[in-house]
């Protein structure tokens, strides 16, 4: 069984992206895939609504395979309303991207609501040498959020962008998981991740529709037991996505 | 013979990498049925005397059946002498160049001089369109890769085989016409990570006969390139893995 906890539709290309996602699911036997629809870095209210609508439609079209994240811009005053509406529509997690750092004070009410409803937050994090956006989070921001809300289940995306910097930063925080979605494919990254945080906090993600094969490659190339592979491929995800109370 | 056209031995100075010695490379190749490779020294990319890195590697791979691609920085004043020393000291089969790291254009006099030399020596040139993940670079700032400049250079006609290594999937498709117009130009598979169905897209663009296998190991996970064969017809995979450029 395989659960992909990190994939997208791009709002301006969603029809093609849906096809790519489903084709990838067929080819690689992905049983369930958690999607968020995103578009611009700094979306307005309408764009957020549109993105979440596209995700919900995809969930309805493929109920057994597609699950949804609620995409939220924390700078919007209706952020908690967006969150509530998403959960009412059957979405199972929150996606925070680059509009605000994930430890911004405007994330606090989102975090509290997610704790109350037992909903995980997938937070983008990437330590970049070049091209870091003004409000883009790194693992340091993830750490701050996790320390403030130790009951909040956080998925730090992309191993924080650089496994050596990112994962070390959250290694001692049991409420932070990490996925290795994306196009960073350093040799031995998964082995290092396991040494540092153990097999129970690493999640499989692809960042589809952009690439994805390399994420399977990383698991298959790492020195893992069957049980470790199962945990990474799906068991850890099953624990996190318990659904709202 | 199944060949990896893009593999290295040595440490990358800016991010930790594992399995960086020749044994690590060989074990990975054997595991996946790769019989040989054009291997280069990662150290030589950065030395101001690349010959020293190449010479060290030559001793390491001697008798192994692997071929060596020597690293060239045409901007260094001793490039011609380095090549001469290499010829006197060991056997090599190709040149590998890194314009984004060493900072030159394809119309610079030093590059043109080197290219003429490569033609005279009838050795293929492997051009690295990028080197690793620039988002993770530390201290090093690579020049942006200029597709148009490369297109212009390639359009002049290649008299020796050229492999474009680490070229992003989108750029390969963008260069469809240039690639198809010249039988001597090839691309490797090391940057197919940006697309889920890269080989399929290459087939649609009529470019499958231009693809050679190259994984950019140990900088990248070996399987990240190799897994693009999953779901692809066996004959197509075999053609790519066994493709000879010389």
mmCIF file of N, CA and C in Angstrom, chain A residues 20 23-24 27-28 126 128-130 161 164 183-189 192 195 208 210-214 216-218 220-221, chain B residues 15-19 28 133-138 193-197 200 217-224 227-231:
data_model
loop_
_atom_site.group_PDB
_atom_site.id
_atom_site.type_symbol
_atom_site.label_atom_id
_atom_site.label_comp_id
_atom_site.label_asym_id
_atom_site.label_seq_id
_atom_site.Cartn_x
_atom_site.Cartn_y
_atom_site.Cartn_z
ATOM 1 N N UNK A 20 -2.230 13.580 -14.897
ATOM 2 C CA UNK A 20 -0.880 13.141 -14.486
ATOM 3 C C UNK A 20 -0.933 12.422 -13.144
ATOM 4 N N UNK A 23 -2.602 9.016 -13.548
ATOM 5 C CA UNK A 23 -1.725 8.108 -14.299
ATOM 6 C C UNK A 23 -0.585 7.609 -13.401
ATOM 7 N N UNK A 24 -0.056 8.514 -12.602
ATOM 8 C CA UNK A 24 1.012 8.129 -11.670
ATOM 9 C C UNK A 24 0.487 7.148 -10.632
ATOM 10 N N UNK A 27 0.330 3.748 -12.336
ATOM 11 C CA UNK A 27 1.639 3.165 -12.644
ATOM 12 C C UNK A 27 2.372 2.712 -11.388
ATOM 13 N N UNK A 28 2.261 3.493 -10.322
ATOM 14 C CA UNK A 28 3.040 3.191 -9.112
ATOM 15 C C UNK A 28 2.188 2.662 -7.960
ATOM 16 N N UNK A 126 11.680 25.187 3.106
ATOM 17 C CA UNK A 126 12.787 24.958 2.177
ATOM 18 C C UNK A 126 13.899 25.963 2.455
ATOM 19 N N UNK A 128 16.785 27.560 1.129
ATOM 20 C CA UNK A 128 17.372 27.730 -0.200
ATOM 21 C C UNK A 128 18.565 28.675 -0.147
ATOM 22 N N UNK A 129 19.582 28.319 -0.907
ATOM 23 C CA UNK A 129 20.733 29.215 -1.018
ATOM 24 C C UNK A 129 20.393 30.406 -1.898
ATOM 25 N N UNK A 130 19.562 30.172 -2.879
ATOM 26 C CA UNK A 130 19.112 31.273 -3.731
ATOM 27 C C UNK A 130 17.604 31.172 -3.919
ATOM 28 N N UNK A 161 13.981 20.940 2.814
ATOM 29 C CA UNK A 161 14.755 21.412 1.656
ATOM 30 C C UNK A 161 16.193 20.964 1.659
ATOM 31 N N UNK A 164 20.210 17.864 5.906
ATOM 32 C CA UNK A 164 21.190 18.064 6.984
ATOM 33 C C UNK A 164 20.847 19.288 7.841
ATOM 34 N N UNK A 183 12.127 17.554 -5.602
ATOM 35 C CA UNK A 183 13.172 17.150 -6.542
ATOM 36 C C UNK A 183 14.565 17.127 -5.931
ATOM 37 N N UNK A 184 14.669 17.180 -4.623
ATOM 38 C CA UNK A 184 16.002 17.031 -4.023
ATOM 39 C C UNK A 184 16.278 15.526 -3.932
ATOM 40 N N UNK A 185 17.362 15.097 -4.498
ATOM 41 C CA UNK A 185 17.597 13.655 -4.560
ATOM 42 C C UNK A 185 19.024 13.318 -4.178
ATOM 43 N N UNK A 186 19.454 13.870 -3.075
ATOM 44 C CA UNK A 186 20.813 13.591 -2.615
ATOM 45 C C UNK A 186 20.963 12.135 -2.212
ATOM 46 N N UNK A 187 22.082 11.551 -2.620
ATOM 47 C CA UNK A 187 22.339 10.155 -2.269
ATOM 48 C C UNK A 187 22.380 9.995 -0.754
ATOM 49 N N UNK A 188 21.624 9.044 -0.260
ATOM 50 C CA UNK A 188 21.689 8.717 1.159
ATOM 51 C C UNK A 188 20.850 9.595 2.078
ATOM 52 N N UNK A 189 20.049 10.484 1.519
ATOM 53 C CA UNK A 189 19.251 11.383 2.371
ATOM 54 C C UNK A 189 18.269 10.619 3.274
ATOM 55 N N UNK A 192 20.000 8.949 6.158
ATOM 56 C CA UNK A 192 20.348 9.950 7.171
ATOM 57 C C UNK A 192 19.104 10.350 7.976
ATOM 58 N N UNK A 195 18.351 7.770 10.527
ATOM 59 C CA UNK A 195 19.290 7.821 11.653
ATOM 60 C C UNK A 195 18.899 8.944 12.613
ATOM 61 N N UNK A 208 3.826 15.611 -6.776
ATOM 62 C CA UNK A 208 3.194 15.561 -8.101
ATOM 63 C C UNK A 208 2.357 16.816 -8.302
ATOM 64 N N UNK A 210 4.722 17.602 -10.510
ATOM 65 C CA UNK A 210 6.093 17.860 -10.959
ATOM 66 C C UNK A 210 7.019 16.761 -10.500
ATOM 67 N N UNK A 211 7.352 15.836 -11.337
ATOM 68 C CA UNK A 211 8.259 14.758 -10.954
ATOM 69 C C UNK A 211 7.573 13.747 -10.065
ATOM 70 N N UNK A 212 8.349 13.016 -9.299
ATOM 71 C CA UNK A 212 7.759 12.050 -8.389
ATOM 72 C C UNK A 212 8.483 10.723 -8.375
ATOM 73 N N UNK A 213 9.015 10.321 -9.516
ATOM 74 C CA UNK A 213 9.685 9.008 -9.550
ATOM 75 C C UNK A 213 10.867 8.966 -8.597
ATOM 76 N N UNK A 214 11.533 10.108 -8.474
ATOM 77 C CA UNK A 214 12.724 10.138 -7.628
ATOM 78 C C UNK A 214 12.381 9.851 -6.171
ATOM 79 N N UNK A 216 10.119 7.626 -5.129
ATOM 80 C CA UNK A 216 10.147 6.163 -5.023
ATOM 81 C C UNK A 216 11.602 5.686 -5.025
ATOM 82 N N UNK A 217 12.396 6.313 -5.886
ATOM 83 C CA UNK A 217 13.799 5.918 -6.003
ATOM 84 C C UNK A 217 14.513 6.038 -4.659
ATOM 85 N N UNK A 218 14.197 7.108 -3.935
ATOM 86 C CA UNK A 218 14.879 7.319 -2.660
ATOM 87 C C UNK A 218 14.558 6.216 -1.656
ATOM 88 N N UNK A 220 13.529 3.133 -2.451
ATOM 89 C CA UNK A 220 14.055 1.854 -2.938
ATOM 90 C C UNK A 220 15.572 1.791 -2.822
ATOM 91 N N UNK A 221 16.228 2.928 -2.899
ATOM 92 C CA UNK A 221 17.688 2.940 -2.827
ATOM 93 C C UNK A 221 18.200 2.915 -1.379
ATOM 94 N N UNK B 15 27.707 20.102 0.020
ATOM 95 C CA UNK B 15 26.667 19.316 0.700
ATOM 96 C C UNK B 15 27.221 17.909 0.869
ATOM 97 N N UNK B 16 26.942 17.321 2.026
ATOM 98 C CA UNK B 16 27.457 15.967 2.244
ATOM 99 C C UNK B 16 26.806 14.978 1.282
ATOM 100 N N UNK B 17 27.614 14.140 0.701
ATOM 101 C CA UNK B 17 27.130 13.046 -0.121
ATOM 102 C C UNK B 17 27.771 11.764 0.365
ATOM 103 N N UNK B 18 27.048 10.648 0.180
ATOM 104 C CA UNK B 18 27.566 9.371 0.659
ATOM 105 C C UNK B 18 27.955 8.483 -0.522
ATOM 106 N N UNK B 19 28.618 7.385 -0.222
ATOM 107 C CA UNK B 19 29.055 6.423 -1.252
ATOM 108 C C UNK B 19 29.805 7.144 -2.380
ATOM 109 N N UNK B 28 26.887 0.125 -7.099
ATOM 110 C CA UNK B 28 25.582 0.604 -7.573
ATOM 111 C C UNK B 28 25.346 0.198 -9.024
ATOM 112 N N UNK B 133 21.788 20.609 -7.479
ATOM 113 C CA UNK B 133 20.604 21.411 -7.177
ATOM 114 C C UNK B 133 21.065 22.787 -6.715
ATOM 115 N N UNK B 134 20.895 23.788 -7.574
ATOM 116 C CA UNK B 134 21.452 25.105 -7.246
ATOM 117 C C UNK B 134 20.805 25.716 -6.003
ATOM 118 N N UNK B 135 19.620 25.214 -5.632
ATOM 119 C CA UNK B 135 18.972 25.737 -4.425
ATOM 120 C C UNK B 135 19.757 25.348 -3.176
ATOM 121 N N UNK B 136 20.531 24.269 -3.299
ATOM 122 C CA UNK B 136 21.272 23.780 -2.130
ATOM 123 C C UNK B 136 22.734 24.218 -2.138
ATOM 124 N N UNK B 137 23.118 24.983 -3.147
ATOM 125 C CA UNK B 137 24.516 25.414 -3.211
ATOM 126 C C UNK B 137 24.860 26.280 -2.005
ATOM 127 N N UNK B 138 26.071 26.124 -1.557
ATOM 128 C CA UNK B 138 26.557 26.917 -0.452
ATOM 129 C C UNK B 138 27.912 27.468 -0.880
ATOM 130 N N UNK B 193 14.020 14.204 -13.239
ATOM 131 C CA UNK B 193 13.268 14.268 -11.977
ATOM 132 C C UNK B 193 12.144 15.296 -12.025
ATOM 133 N N UNK B 194 12.192 16.235 -12.967
ATOM 134 C CA UNK B 194 11.164 17.271 -12.995
ATOM 135 C C UNK B 194 9.899 16.845 -13.719
ATOM 136 N N UNK B 195 9.888 15.638 -14.239
ATOM 137 C CA UNK B 195 8.678 15.161 -14.918
ATOM 138 C C UNK B 195 8.438 13.706 -14.551
ATOM 139 N N UNK B 196 7.179 13.347 -14.378
ATOM 140 C CA UNK B 196 6.832 11.974 -14.019
ATOM 141 C C UNK B 196 6.959 11.046 -15.223
ATOM 142 N N UNK B 197 6.684 11.574 -16.403
ATOM 143 C CA UNK B 197 6.654 10.721 -17.593
ATOM 144 C C UNK B 197 7.599 11.266 -18.664
ATOM 145 N N UNK B 200 8.276 9.254 -21.918
ATOM 146 C CA UNK B 200 7.080 9.303 -22.763
ATOM 147 C C UNK B 200 7.052 10.621 -23.539
ATOM 148 N N UNK B 217 25.381 10.108 -10.470
ATOM 149 C CA UNK B 217 25.682 9.514 -9.171
ATOM 150 C C UNK B 217 27.148 9.824 -8.830
ATOM 151 N N UNK B 218 27.471 10.112 -7.612
ATOM 152 C CA UNK B 218 26.676 10.061 -6.385
ATOM 153 C C UNK B 218 26.055 11.402 -5.978
ATOM 154 N N UNK B 219 26.041 12.366 -6.869
ATOM 155 C CA UNK B 219 25.389 13.629 -6.513
ATOM 156 C C UNK B 219 23.887 13.408 -6.326
ATOM 157 N N UNK B 220 23.320 12.625 -7.236
ATOM 158 C CA UNK B 220 21.894 12.288 -7.144
ATOM 159 C C UNK B 220 21.732 10.796 -6.874
ATOM 160 N N UNK B 221 20.601 10.436 -6.294
ATOM 161 C CA UNK B 221 20.276 9.026 -6.154
ATOM 162 C C UNK B 221 20.329 8.356 -7.521
ATOM 163 N N UNK B 222 20.974 7.215 -7.581
ATOM 164 C CA UNK B 222 21.098 6.508 -8.862
ATOM 165 C C UNK B 222 19.721 6.167 -9.438
ATOM 166 N N UNK B 223 18.861 5.676 -8.581
ATOM 167 C CA UNK B 223 17.552 5.221 -9.063
ATOM 168 C C UNK B 223 16.657 6.356 -9.546
ATOM 169 N N UNK B 224 16.975 7.578 -9.152
ATOM 170 C CA UNK B 224 16.136 8.704 -9.579
ATOM 171 C C UNK B 224 16.108 8.793 -11.099
ATOM 172 N N UNK B 227 14.777 4.848 -12.504
ATOM 173 C CA UNK B 227 13.347 4.513 -12.361
ATOM 174 C C UNK B 227 12.496 5.051 -13.503
ATOM 175 N N UNK B 228 13.064 5.909 -14.322
ATOM 176 C CA UNK B 228 12.304 6.379 -15.490
ATOM 177 C C UNK B 228 12.113 5.274 -16.520
ATOM 178 N N UNK B 229 12.791 4.144 -16.325
ATOM 179 C CA UNK B 229 12.557 3.001 -17.208
ATOM 180 C C UNK B 229 11.305 2.224 -16.794
ATOM 181 N N UNK B 230 10.823 2.429 -15.585
ATOM 182 C CA UNK B 230 9.626 1.709 -15.130
ATOM 183 C C UNK B 230 8.444 2.033 -16.028
ATOM 184 N N UNK B 231 7.793 1.007 -16.510
ATOM 185 C CA UNK B 231 6.623 1.214 -17.350
ATOM 186 C C UNK B 231 6.966 1.505 -18.797
#
